[in-house]
Short mmCIF file of C-alpha atoms in Angstrom, two decimals:
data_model
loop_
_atom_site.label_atom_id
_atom_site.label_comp_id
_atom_site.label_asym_id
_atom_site.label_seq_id
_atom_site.Cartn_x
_atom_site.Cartn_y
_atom_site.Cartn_z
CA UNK A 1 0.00 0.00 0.00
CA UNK A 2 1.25 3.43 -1.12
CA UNK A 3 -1.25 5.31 1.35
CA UNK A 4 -2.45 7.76 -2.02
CA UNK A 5 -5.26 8.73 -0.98
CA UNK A 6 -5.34 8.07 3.04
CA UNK A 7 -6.64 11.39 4.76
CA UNK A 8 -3.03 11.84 6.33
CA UNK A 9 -3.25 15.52 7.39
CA UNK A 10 -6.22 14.90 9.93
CA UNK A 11 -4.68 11.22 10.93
CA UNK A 12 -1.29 13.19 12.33
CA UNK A 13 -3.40 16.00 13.75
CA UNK A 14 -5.17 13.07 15.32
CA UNK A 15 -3.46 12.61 19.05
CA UNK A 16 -5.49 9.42 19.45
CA UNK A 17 -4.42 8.28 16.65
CA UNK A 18 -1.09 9.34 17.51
CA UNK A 19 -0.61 7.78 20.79
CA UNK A 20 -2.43 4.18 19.05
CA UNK A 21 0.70 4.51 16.70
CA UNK A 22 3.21 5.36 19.56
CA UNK A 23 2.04 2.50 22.04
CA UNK A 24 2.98 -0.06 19.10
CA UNK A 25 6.68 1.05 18.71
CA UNK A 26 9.17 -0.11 21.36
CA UNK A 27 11.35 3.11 21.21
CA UNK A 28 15.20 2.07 21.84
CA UNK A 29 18.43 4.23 21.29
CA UNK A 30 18.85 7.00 18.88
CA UNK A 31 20.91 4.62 16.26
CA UNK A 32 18.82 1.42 17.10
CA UNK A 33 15.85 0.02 15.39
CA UNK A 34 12.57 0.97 17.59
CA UNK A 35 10.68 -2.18 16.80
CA UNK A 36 7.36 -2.16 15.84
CA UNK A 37 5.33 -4.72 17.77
CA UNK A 38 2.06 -4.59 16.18
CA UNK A 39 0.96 -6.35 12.68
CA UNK A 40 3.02 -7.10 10.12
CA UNK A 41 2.54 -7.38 6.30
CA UNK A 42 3.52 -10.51 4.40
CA UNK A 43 6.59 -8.05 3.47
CA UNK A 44 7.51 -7.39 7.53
CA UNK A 45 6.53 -4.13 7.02
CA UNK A 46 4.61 -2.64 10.36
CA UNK A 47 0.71 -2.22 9.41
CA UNK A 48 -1.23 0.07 11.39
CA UNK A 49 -4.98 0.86 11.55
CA UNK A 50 -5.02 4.33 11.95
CA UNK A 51 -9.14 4.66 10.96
CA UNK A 52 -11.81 2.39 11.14
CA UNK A 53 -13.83 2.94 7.74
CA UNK A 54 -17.05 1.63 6.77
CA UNK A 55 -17.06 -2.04 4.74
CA UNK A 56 -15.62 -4.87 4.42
CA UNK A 57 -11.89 -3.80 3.93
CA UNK A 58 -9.37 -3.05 5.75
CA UNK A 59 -9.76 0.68 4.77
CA UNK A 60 -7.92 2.79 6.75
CA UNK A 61 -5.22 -0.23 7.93
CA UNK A 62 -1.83 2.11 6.66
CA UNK A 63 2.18 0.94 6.37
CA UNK A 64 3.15 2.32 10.27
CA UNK A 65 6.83 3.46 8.47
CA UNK A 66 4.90 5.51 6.07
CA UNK A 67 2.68 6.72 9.12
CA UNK A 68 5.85 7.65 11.06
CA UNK A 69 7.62 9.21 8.00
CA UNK A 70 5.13 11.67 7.37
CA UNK A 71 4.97 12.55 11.21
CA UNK A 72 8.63 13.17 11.57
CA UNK A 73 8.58 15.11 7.95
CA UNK A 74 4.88 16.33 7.58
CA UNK A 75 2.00 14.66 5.90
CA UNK A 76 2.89 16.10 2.31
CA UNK A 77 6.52 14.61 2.90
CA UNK A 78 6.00 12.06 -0.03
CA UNK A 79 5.83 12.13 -3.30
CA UNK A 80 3.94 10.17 -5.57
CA UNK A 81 6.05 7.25 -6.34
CA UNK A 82 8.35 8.13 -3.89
CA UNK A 83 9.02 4.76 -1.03
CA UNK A 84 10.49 5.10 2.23
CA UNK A 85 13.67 3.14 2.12
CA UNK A 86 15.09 1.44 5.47
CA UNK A 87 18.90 1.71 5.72
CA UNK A 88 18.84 -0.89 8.23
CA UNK A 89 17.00 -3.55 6.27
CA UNK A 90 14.39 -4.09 9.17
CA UNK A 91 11.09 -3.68 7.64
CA UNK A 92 8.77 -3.36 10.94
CA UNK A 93 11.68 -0.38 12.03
CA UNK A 94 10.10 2.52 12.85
CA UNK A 95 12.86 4.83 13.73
CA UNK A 96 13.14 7.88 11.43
CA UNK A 97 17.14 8.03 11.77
CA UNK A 98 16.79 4.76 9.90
CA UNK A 99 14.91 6.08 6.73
CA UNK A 100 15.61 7.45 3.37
CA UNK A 101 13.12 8.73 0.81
CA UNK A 102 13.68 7.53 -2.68
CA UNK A 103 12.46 5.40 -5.84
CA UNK A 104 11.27 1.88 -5.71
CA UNK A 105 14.25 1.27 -7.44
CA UNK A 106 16.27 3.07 -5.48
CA UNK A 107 15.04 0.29 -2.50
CA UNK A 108 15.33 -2.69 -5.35
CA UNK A 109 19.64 -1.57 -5.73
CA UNK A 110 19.74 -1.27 -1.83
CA UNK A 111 18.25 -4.56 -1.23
CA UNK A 112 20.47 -5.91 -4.18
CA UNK A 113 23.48 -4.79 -2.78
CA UNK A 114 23.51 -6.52 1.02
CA UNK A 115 21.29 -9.03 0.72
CA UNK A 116 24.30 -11.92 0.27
CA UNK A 117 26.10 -9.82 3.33
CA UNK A 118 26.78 -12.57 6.08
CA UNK A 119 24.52 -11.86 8.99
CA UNK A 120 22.95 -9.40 7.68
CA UNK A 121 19.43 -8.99 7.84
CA UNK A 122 18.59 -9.54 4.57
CA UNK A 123 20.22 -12.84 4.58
CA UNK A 124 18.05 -14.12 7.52
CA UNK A 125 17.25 -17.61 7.27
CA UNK A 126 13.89 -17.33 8.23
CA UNK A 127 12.99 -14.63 5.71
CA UNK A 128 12.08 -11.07 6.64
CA UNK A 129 8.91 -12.03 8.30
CA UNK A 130 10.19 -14.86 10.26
CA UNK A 131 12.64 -12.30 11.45
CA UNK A 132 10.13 -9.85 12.57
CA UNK A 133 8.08 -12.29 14.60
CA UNK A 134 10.72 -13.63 16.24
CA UNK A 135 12.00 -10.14 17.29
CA UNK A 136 8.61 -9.23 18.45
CA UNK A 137 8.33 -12.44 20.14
CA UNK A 138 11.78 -12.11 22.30
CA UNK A 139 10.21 -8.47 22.82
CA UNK A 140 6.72 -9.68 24.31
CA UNK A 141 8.83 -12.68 26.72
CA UNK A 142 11.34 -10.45 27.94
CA UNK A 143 11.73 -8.52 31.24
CA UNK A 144 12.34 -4.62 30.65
CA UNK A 145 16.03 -5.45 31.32
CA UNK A 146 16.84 -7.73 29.27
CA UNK A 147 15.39 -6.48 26.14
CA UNK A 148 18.36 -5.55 24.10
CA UNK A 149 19.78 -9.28 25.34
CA UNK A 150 16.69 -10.45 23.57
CA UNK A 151 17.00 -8.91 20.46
CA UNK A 152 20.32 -9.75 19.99
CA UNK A 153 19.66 -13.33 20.81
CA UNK A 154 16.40 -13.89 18.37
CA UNK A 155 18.16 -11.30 15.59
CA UNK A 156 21.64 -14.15 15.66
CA UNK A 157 19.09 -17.20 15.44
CA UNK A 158 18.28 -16.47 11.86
CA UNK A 159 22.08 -16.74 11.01
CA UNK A 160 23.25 -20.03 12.32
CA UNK A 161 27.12 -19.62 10.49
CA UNK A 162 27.57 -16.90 13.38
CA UNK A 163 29.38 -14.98 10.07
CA UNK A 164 28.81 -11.25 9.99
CA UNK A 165 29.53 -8.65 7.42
CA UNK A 166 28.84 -4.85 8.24
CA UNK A 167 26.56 -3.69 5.60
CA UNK A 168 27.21 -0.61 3.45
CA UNK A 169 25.71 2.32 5.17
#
């Protein structure tokens, strides 16, 4: 989903709406991923339902980085045909340190580029989604203390070789 379309002025102005969003995202250091621990997309994406619409869709269910971009930056923030692209190659991410604006192609050469990295996160062996869940799973068993302990420990299961490459950015 693109979110064309999605009434995004009044959803930022919203501070229900706002708060919904904020109570999903486990907020971490300034150059850490802040985890998004609601639903996920078949992508890992974060997917947020930010208005309930009439029907039988899922109207009003919006990508949470694309919510969060445009409430860092401002709701016109993004161009048509313009992605947000994660520098840390963790879809559900939600920190705005972590994004870049660009093309869909512009992702495509990113992703190209690191995912045959060792360790990284595009190399997971359970896939980007089996990633999430299993971050958001360590997040939901752990005590506040050991979070970060948790992380760490469900991001290294999906690279059993224990080899690690430092990506490019």
């Amino acid at each position: 989903m693109t979110g064309e379309g999605v009434p995004w002025a009044a959803l930022l102005a919203d501070g229900e709406t706002v708060a919904r969003y904020r109570a999903r995202v486990l907020r971490r250091g300034p150059d850490e991923c802040w985890w998004w621990t609601g639903g996920l997309t078949d992508t890992a994406h974060g997917t947020f339902r930010a208005v309930s619409l009439p029907g039988l869709t899922r109207r009003g269910t919006v990508p949470a980085h694309l919510f969060s971009y445009r409430l860092a930056n401002g709701s016109g923030s993004l161009a048509t045909g313009v992605v947000v692209r994660h520098t840390c190659d963790e879809p559900p991410c939600q920190n705005p340190a972590h994004w870049l604006a660009g093309t869909r192609g512009d992702n495509n050469r990113d992703a190209a580029s690191r995912r045959r990295l060792a360790g990284h996160a595009l190399a997971d062996v359970r896939g980007a989604v089996g990633r999430a869940r299993a971050v958001q799973a360590a997040i939901a068993a752990a005590r506040p203390e050991e979070l970060d302990a948790a992380i760490a420990a469900a991001l290294r299961a999906g690279n059993p070789s224990g080899a690690h490459q430092d990506s490019l950015f």
